[in-house]
CSV table of N, CA and C in Angstrom, one decimal:
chain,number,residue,atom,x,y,z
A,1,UNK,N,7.2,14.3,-14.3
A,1,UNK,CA,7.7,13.0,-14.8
A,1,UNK,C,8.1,12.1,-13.6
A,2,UNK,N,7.6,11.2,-13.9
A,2,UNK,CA,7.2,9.9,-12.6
A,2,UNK,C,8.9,9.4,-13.1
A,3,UNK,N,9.7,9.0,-11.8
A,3,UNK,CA,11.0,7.9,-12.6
A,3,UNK,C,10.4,6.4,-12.0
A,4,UNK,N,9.4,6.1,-11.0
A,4,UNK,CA,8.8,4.9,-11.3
A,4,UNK,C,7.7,4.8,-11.2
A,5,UNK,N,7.1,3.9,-12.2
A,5,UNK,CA,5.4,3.9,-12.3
A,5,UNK,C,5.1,2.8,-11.2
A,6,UNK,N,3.5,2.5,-11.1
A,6,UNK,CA,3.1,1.6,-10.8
A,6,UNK,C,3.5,0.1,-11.0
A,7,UNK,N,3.5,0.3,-12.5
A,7,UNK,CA,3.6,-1.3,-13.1
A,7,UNK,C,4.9,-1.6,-12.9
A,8,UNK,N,6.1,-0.7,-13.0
A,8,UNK,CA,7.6,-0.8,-12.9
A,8,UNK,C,7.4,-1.8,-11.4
A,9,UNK,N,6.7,-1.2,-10.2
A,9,UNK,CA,6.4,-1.6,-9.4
A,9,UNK,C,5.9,-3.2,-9.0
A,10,UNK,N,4.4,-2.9,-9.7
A,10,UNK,CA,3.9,-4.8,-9.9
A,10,UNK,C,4.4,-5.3,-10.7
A,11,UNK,N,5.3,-5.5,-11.8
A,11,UNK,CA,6.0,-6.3,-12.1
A,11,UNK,C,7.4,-6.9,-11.8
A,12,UNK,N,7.5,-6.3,-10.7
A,12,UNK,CA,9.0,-6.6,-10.0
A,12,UNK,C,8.8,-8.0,-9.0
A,13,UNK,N,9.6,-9.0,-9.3
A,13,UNK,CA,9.3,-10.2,-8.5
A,13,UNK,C,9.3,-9.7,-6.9
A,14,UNK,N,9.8,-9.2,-6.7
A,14,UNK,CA,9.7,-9.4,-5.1
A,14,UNK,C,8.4,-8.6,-4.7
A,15,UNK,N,7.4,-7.8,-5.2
A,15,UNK,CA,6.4,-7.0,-5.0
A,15,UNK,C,5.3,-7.9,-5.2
A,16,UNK,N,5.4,-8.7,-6.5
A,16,UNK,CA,5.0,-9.7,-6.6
A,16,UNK,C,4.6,-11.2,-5.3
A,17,UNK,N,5.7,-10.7,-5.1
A,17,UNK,CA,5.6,-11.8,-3.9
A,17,UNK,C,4.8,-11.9,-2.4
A,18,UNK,N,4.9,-10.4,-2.1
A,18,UNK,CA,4.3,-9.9,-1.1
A,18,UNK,C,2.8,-9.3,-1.0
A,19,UNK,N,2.9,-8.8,-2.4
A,19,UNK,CA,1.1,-8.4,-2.5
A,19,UNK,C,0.4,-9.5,-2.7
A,20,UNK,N,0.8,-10.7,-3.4
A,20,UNK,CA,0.0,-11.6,-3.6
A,20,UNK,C,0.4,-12.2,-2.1
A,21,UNK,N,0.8,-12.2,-0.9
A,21,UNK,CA,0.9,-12.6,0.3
A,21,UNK,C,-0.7,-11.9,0.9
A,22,UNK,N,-0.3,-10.7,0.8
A,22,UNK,CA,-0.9,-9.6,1.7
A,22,UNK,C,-2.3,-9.4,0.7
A,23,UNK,N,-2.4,-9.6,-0.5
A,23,UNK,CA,-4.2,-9.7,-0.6
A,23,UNK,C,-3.6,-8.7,-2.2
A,24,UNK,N,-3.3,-8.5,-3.3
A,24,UNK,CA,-3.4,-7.9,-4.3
A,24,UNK,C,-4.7,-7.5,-4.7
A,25,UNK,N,-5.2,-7.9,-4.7
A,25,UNK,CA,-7.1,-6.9,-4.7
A,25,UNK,C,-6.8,-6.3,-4.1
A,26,UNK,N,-6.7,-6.4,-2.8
A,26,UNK,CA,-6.9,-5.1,-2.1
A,26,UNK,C,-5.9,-4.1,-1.8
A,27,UNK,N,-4.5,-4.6,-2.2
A,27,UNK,CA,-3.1,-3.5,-2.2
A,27,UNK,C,-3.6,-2.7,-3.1
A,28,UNK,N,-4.2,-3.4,-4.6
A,28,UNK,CA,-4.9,-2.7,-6.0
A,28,UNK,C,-6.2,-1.4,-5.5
A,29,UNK,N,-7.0,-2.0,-4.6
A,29,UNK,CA,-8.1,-1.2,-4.4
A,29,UNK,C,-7.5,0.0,-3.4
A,30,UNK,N,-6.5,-0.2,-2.4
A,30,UNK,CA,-6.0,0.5,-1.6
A,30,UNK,C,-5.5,2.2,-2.6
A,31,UNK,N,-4.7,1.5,-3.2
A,31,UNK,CA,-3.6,2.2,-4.4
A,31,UNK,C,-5.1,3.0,-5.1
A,32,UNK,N,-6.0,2.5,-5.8
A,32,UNK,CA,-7.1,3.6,-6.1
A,32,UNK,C,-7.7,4.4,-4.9
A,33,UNK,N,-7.9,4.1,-3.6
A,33,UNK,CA,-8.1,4.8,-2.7
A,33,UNK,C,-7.5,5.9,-2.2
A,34,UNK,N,-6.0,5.9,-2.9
A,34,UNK,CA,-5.5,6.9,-1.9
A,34,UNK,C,-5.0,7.9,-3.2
A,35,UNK,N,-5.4,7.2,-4.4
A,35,UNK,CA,-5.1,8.1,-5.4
A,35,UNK,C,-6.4,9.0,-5.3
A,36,UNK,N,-7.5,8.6,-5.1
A,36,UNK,CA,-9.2,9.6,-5.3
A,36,UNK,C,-8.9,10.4,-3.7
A,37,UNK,N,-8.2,10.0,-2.8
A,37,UNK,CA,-8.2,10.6,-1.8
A,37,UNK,C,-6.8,12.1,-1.5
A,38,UNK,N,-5.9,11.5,-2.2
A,38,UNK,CA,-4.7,12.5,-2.7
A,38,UNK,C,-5.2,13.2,-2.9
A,39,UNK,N,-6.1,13.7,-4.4
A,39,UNK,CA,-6.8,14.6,-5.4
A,39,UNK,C,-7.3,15.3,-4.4
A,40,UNK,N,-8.2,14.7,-3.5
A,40,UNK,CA,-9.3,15.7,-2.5
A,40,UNK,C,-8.5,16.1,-1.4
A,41,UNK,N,-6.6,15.8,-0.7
A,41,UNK,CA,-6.6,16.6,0.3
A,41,UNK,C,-5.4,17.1,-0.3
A,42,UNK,N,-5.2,17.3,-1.5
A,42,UNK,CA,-4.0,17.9,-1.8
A,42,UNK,C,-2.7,17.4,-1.6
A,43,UNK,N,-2.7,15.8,-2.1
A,43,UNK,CA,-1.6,15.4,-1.8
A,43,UNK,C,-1.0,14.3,-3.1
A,44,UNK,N,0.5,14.5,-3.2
A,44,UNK,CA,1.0,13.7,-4.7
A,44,UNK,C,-0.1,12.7,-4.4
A,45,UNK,N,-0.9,12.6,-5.8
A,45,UNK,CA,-1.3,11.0,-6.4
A,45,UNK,C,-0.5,10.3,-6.0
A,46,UNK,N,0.5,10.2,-7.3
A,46,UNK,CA,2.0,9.6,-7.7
A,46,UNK,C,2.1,8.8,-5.6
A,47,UNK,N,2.9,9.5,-5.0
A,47,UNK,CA,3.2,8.5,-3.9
A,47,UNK,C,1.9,8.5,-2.8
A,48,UNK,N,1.1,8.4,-3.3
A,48,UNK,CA,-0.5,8.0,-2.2
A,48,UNK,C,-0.3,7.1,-3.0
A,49,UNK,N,-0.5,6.6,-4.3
A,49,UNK,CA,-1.2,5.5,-4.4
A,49,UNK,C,0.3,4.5,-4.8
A,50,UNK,N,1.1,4.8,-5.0
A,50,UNK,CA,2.6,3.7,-4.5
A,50,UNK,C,2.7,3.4,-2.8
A,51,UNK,N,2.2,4.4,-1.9
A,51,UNK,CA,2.2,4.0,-0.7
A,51,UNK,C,1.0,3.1,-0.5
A,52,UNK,N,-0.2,3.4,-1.2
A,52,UNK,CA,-1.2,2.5,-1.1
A,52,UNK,C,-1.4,1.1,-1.8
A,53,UNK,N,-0.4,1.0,-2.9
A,53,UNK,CA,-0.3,0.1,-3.4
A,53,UNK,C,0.4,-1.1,-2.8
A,54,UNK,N,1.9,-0.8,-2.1
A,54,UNK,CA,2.9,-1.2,-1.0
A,54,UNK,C,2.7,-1.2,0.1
A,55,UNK,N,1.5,-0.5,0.8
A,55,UNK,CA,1.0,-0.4,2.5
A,55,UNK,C,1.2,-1.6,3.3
A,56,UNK,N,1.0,-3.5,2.5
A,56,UNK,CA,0.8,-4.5,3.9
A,56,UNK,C,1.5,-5.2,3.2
A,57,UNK,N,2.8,-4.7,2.2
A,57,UNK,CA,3.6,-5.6,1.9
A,57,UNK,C,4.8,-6.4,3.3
A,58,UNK,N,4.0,-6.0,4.0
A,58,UNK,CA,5.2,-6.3,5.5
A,58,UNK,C,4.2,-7.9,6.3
A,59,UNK,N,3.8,-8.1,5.6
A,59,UNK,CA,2.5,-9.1,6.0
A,59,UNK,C,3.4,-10.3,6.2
A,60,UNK,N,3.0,-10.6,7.7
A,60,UNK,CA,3.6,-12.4,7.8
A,60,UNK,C,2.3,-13.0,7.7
A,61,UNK,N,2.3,-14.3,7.4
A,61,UNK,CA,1.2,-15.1,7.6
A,61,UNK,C,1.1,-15.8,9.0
A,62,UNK,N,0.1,-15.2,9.6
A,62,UNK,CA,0.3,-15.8,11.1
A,62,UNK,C,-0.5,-17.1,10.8
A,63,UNK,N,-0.3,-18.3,11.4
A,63,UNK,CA,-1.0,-19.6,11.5
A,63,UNK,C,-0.7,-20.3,12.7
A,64,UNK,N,-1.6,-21.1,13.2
A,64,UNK,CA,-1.6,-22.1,14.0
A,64,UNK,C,-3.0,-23.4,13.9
A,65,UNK,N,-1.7,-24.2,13.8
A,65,UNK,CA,-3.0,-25.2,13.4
A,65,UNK,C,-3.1,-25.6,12.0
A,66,UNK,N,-2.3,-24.5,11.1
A,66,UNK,CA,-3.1,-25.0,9.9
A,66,UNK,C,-3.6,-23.6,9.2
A,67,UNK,N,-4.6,-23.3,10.6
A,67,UNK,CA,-5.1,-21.9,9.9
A,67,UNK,C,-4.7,-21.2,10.4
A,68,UNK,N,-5.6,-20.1,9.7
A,68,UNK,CA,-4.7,-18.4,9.7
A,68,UNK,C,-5.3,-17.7,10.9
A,69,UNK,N,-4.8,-17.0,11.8
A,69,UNK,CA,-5.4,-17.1,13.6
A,69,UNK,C,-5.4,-15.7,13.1
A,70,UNK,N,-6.6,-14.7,13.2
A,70,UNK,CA,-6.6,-13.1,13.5
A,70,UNK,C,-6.0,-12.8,14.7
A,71,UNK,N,-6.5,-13.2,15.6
A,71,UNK,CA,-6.2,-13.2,16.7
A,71,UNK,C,-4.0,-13.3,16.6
A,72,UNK,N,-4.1,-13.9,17.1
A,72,UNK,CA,-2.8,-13.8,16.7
A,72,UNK,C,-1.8,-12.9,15.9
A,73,UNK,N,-2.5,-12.7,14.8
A,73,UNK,CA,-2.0,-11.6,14.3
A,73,UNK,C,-2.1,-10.3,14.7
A,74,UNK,N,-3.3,-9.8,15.2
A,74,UNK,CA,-3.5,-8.7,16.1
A,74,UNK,C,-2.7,-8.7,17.2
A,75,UNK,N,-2.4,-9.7,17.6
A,75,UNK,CA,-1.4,-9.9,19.3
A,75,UNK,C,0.2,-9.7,19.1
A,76,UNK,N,0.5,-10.1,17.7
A,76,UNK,CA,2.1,-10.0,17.5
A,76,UNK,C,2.4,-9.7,16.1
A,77,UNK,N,1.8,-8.6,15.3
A,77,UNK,CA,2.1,-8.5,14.0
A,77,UNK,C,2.7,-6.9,14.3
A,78,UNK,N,3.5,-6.6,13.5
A,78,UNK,CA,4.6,-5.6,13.0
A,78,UNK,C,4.5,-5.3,11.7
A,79,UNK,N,4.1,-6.0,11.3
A,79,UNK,CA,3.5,-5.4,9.6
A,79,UNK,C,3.8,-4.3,8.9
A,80,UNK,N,3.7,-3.2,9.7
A,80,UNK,CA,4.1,-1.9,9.3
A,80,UNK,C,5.6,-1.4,8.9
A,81,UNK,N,6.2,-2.1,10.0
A,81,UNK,CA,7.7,-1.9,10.2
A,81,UNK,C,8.4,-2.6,9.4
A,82,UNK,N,8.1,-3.9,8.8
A,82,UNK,CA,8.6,-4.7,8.0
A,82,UNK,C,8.4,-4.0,6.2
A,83,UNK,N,7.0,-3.8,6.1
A,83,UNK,CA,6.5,-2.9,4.9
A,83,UNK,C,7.6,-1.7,4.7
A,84,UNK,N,7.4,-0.8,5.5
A,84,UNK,CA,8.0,0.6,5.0
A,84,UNK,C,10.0,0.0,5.0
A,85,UNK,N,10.0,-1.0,5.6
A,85,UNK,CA,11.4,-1.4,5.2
A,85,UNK,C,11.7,-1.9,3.8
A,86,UNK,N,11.0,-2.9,3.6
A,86,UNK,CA,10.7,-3.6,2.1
A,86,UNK,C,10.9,-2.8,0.9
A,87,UNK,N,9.6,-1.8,1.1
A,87,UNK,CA,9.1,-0.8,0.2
A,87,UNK,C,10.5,-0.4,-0.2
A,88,UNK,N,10.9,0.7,1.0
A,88,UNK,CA,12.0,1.6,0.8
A,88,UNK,C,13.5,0.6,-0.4
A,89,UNK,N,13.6,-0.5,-0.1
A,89,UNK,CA,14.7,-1.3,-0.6
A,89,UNK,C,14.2,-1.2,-2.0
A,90,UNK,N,12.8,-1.6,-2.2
A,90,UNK,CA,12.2,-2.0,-3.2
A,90,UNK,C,12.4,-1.1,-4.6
A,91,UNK,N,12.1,0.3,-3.5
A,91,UNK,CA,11.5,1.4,-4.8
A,91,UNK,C,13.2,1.9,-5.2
A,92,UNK,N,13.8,2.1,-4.1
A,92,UNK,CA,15.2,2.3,-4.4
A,92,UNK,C,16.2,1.7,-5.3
A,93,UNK,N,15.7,0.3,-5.3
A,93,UNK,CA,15.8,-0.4,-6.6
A,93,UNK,C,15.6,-0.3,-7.6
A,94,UNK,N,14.5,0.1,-8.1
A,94,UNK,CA,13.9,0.3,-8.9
A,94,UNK,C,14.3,1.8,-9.7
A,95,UNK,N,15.0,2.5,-8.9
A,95,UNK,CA,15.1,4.3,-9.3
A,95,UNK,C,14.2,5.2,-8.7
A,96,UNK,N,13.5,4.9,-7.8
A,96,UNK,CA,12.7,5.8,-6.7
A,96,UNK,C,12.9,7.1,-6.6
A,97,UNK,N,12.8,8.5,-6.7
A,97,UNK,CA,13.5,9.4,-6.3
A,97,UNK,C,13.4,9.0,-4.7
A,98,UNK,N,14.9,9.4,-4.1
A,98,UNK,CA,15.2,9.0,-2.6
A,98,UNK,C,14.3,9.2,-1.5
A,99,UNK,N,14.0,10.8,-1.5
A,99,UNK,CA,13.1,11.3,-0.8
A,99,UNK,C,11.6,10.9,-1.1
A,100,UNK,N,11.2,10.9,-2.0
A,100,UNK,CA,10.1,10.2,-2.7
A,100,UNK,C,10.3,8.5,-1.9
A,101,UNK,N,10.6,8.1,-1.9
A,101,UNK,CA,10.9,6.7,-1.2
A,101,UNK,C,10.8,6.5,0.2
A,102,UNK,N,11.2,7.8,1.1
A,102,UNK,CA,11.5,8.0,2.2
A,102,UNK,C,10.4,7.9,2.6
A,103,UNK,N,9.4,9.2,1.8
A,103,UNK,CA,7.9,9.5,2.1
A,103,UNK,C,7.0,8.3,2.3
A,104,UNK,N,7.2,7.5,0.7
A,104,UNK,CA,6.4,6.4,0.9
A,104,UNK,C,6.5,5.8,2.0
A,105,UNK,N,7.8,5.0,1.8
A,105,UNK,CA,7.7,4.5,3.9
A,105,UNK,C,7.3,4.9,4.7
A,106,UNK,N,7.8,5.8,5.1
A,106,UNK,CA,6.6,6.2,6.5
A,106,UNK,C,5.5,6.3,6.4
A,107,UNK,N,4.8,6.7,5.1
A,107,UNK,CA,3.2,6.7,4.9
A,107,UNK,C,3.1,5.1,5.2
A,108,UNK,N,3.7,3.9,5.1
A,108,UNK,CA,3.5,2.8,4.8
A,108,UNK,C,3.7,2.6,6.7
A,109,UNK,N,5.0,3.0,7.3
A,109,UNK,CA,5.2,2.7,8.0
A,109,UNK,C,3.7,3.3,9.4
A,110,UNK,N,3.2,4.2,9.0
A,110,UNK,CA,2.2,5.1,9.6
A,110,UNK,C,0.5,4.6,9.0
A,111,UNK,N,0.8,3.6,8.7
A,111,UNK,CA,-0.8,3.2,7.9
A,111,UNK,C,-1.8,2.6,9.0
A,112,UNK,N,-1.4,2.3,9.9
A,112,UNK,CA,-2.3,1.8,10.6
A,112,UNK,C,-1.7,2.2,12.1
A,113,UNK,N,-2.1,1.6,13.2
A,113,UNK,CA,-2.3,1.8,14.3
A,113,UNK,C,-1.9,0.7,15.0
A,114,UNK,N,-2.2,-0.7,14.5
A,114,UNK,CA,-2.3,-1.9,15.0
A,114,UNK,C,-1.3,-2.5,15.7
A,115,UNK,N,0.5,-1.7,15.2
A,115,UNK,CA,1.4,-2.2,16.1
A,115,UNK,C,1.9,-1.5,17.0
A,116,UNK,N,1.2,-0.2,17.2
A,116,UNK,CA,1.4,0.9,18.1
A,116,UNK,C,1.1,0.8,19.5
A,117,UNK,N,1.6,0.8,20.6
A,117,UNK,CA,1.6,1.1,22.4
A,117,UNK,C,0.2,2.2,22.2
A,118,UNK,N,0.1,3.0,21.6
A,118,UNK,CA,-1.2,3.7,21.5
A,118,UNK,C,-1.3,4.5,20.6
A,119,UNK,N,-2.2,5.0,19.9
A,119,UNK,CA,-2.9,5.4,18.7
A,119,UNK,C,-3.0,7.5,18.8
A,120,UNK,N,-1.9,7.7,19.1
A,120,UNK,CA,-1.5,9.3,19.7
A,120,UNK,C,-0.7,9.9,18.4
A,121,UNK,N,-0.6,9.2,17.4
A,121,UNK,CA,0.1,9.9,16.4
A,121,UNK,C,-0.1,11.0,16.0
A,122,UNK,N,0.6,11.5,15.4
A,122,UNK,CA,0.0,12.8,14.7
A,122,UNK,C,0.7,12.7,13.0
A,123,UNK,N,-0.7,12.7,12.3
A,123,UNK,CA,0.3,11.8,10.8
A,123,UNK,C,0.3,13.3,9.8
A,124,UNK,N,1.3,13.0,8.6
A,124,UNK,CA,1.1,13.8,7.8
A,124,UNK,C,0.0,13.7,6.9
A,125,UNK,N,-0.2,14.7,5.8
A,125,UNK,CA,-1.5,14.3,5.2
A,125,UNK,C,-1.3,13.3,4.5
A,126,UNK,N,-0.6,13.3,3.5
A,126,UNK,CA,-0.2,11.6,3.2
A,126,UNK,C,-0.1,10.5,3.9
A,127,UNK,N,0.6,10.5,4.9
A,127,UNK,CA,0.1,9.6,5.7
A,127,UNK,C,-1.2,9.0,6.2
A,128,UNK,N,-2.0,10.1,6.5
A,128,UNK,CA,-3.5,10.5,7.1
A,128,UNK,C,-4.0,9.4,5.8
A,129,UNK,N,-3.6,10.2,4.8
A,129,UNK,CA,-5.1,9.8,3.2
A,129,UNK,C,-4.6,7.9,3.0
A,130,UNK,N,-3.3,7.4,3.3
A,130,UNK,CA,-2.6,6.4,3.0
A,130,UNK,C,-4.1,5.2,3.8
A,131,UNK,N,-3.9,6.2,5.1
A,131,UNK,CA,-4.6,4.9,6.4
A,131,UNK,C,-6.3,5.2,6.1
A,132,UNK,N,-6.8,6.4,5.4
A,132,UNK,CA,-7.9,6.5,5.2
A,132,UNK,C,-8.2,5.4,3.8
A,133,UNK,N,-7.8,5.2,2.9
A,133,UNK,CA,-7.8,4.2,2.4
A,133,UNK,C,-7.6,3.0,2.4
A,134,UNK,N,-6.6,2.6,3.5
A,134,UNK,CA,-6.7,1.4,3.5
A,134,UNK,C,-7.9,1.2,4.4
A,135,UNK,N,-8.1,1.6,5.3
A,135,UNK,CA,-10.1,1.7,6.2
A,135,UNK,C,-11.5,1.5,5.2
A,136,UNK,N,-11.1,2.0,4.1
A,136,UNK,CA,-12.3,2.0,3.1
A,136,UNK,C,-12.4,0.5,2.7
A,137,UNK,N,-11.3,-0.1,2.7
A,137,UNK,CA,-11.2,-1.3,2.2
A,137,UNK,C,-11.0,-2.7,2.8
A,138,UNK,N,-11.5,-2.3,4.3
A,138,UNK,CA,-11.0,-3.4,5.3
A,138,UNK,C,-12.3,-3.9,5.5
A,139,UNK,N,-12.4,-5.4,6.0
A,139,UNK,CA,-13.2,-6.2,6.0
A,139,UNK,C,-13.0,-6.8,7.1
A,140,UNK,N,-14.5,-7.3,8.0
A,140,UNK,CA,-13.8,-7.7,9.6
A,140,UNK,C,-13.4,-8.9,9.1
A,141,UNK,N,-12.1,-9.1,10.3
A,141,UNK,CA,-11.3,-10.8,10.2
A,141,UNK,C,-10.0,-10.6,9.4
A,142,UNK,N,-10.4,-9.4,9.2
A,142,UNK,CA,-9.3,-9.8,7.6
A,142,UNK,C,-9.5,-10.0,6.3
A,143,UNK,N,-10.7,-10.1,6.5
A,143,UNK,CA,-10.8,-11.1,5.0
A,143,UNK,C,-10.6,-10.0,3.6
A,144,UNK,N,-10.6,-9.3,3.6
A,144,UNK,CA,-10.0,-8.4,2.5
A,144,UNK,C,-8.4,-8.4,2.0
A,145,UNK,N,-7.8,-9.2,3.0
A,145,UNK,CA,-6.2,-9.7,2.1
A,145,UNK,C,-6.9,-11.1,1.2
A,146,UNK,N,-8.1,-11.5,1.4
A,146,UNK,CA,-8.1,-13.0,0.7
A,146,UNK,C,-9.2,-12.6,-0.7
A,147,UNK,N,-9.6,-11.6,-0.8
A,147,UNK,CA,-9.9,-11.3,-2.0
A,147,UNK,C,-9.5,-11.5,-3.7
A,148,UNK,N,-9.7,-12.1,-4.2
A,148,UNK,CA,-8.9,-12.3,-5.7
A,148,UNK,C,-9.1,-11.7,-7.0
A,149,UNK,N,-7.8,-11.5,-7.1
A,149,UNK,CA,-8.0,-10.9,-8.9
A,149,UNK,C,-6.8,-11.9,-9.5
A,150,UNK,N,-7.2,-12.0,-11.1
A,150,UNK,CA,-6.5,-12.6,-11.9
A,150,UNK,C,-5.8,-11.8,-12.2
A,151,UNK,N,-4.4,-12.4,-12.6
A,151,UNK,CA,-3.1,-11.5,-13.1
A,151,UNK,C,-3.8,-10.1,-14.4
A,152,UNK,N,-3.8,-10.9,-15.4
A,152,UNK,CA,-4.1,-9.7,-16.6
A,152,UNK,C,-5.0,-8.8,-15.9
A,153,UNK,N,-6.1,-8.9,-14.8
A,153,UNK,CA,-7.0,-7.5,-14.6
A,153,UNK,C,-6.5,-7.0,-14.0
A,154,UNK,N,-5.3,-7.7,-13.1
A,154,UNK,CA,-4.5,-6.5,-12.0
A,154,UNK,C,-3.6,-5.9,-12.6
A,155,UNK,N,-2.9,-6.4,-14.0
A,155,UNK,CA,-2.3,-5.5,-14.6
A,155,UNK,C,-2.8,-4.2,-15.5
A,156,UNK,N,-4.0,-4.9,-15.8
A,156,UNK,CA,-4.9,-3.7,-16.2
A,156,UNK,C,-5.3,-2.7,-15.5
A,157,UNK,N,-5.4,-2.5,-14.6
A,157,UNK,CA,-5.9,-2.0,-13.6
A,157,UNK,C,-4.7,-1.3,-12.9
A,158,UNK,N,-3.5,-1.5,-12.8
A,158,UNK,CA,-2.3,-0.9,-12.4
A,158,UNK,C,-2.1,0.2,-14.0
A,159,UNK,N,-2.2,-0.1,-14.6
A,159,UNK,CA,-1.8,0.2,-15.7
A,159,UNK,C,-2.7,1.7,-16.1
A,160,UNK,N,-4.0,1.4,-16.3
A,160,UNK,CA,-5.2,2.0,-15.7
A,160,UNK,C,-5.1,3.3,-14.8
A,161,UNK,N,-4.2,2.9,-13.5
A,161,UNK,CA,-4.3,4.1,-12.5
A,161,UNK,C,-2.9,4.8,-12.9
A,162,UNK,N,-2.2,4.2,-13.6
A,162,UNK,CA,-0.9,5.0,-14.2
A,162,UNK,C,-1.0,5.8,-14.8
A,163,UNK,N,-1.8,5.5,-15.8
A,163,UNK,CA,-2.6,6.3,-16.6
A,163,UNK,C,-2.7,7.8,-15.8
A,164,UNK,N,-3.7,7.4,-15.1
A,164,UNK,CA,-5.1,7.9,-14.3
A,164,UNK,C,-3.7,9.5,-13.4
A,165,UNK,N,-3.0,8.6,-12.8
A,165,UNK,CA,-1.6,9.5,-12.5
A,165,UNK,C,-0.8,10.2,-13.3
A,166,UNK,N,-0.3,10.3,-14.1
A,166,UNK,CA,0.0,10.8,-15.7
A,166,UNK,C,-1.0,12.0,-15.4
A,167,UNK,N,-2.3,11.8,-15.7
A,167,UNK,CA,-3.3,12.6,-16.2
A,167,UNK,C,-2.8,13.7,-15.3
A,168,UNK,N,-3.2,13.8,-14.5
A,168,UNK,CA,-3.2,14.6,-12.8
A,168,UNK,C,-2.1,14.9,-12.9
A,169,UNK,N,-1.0,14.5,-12.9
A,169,UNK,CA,0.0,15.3,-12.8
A,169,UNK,C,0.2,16.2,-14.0
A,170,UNK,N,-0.2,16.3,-15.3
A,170,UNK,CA,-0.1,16.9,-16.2
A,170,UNK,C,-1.5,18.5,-16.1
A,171,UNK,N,-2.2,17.8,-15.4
A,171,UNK,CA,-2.8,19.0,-14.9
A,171,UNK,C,-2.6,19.8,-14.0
A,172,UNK,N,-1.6,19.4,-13.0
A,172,UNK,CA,-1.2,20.6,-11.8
A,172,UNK,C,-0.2,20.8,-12.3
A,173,UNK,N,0.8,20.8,-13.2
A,173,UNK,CA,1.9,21.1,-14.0
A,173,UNK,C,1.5,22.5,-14.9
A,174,UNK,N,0.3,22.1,-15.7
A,174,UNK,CA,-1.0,23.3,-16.4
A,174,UNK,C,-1.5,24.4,-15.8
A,175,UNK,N,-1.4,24.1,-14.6
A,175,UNK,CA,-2.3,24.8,-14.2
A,175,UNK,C,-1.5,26.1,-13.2
């Protein structure tokens, strides 16, 4: 038994706020990624795909000029650190179990590379399946935060993988 779902999740204004910052398509596509990738390395669905769903909620919008500078963002973004902070407030709000919360963050906090001195980590497998998903879904420049979905499909679709989590858990419970 999950104490928070997905949608408990995307329906909370402040998640709200930051996925649709940071690209909701692709926090959505991320969140299926790490739940198909969980199943194959033996890791909770349940927080792969909340870590994947929450992963670039730490997203500033870098601009200059007007527009949105990659560059820049690759030279001064923290994203990670901001995220797994968010998350953690977020899900704890919500009724998170604690440790379950903890995990997520650091999977969130461990998702990428980009604000690291150097790329020497050594991740857990959750963590590992978190960043292999968001990789499946990255697009050069960035342009995979600018991807769009309309509200009702993304709720469908949250709703969908909740589902989809439910199922799975009720089979390693069976089995």
């Amino acid at each position: 038994m999950r104490d928070v779902k997905l949608l408990d999740i995307f329906a909370h204004p402040i998640a709200q706020k930051y996925l649709n910052r940071s690209g909701l398509a692709h926090a959505i596509a991320v969140a299926y990624h790490a739940f198909h990738l969980a199943n194959e390395y033996n890791v909770d669905p349940d927080i792969a795909a909340k870590a994947g769903l929450l992963h670039d909620m730490g997203h500033f919008t870098w601009y200059r000029n007007g527009k949105w500078d990659y560059d820049l963002y690759k030279q001064n973004d923290i994203h990670p650190i901001k995220g797994a902070e968010r998350a953690h407030k977020l899900l704890i709000r919500l009724g998170e179990n604690p440790i379950k919360a903890k995990t997520i963050s650091l999977a969130i906090l461990f998702h990428t590379d980009s604000f690291l001195p150097s790329n020497d980590i050594i991740r857990t497998p959750l963590q590992q399946v978190v960043k292999w998903a968001d990789e499946k879904d990255e697009e050069e420049g960035g342009k995979h935060h600018y991807r769009k979905i309309d509200f009702p499909r993304a709720k469908e679709s949250i709703m969908k993988l909740d589902t989809l989590i439910d199922e799975e858990q009720r089979k390693r419970l069976s089995s």
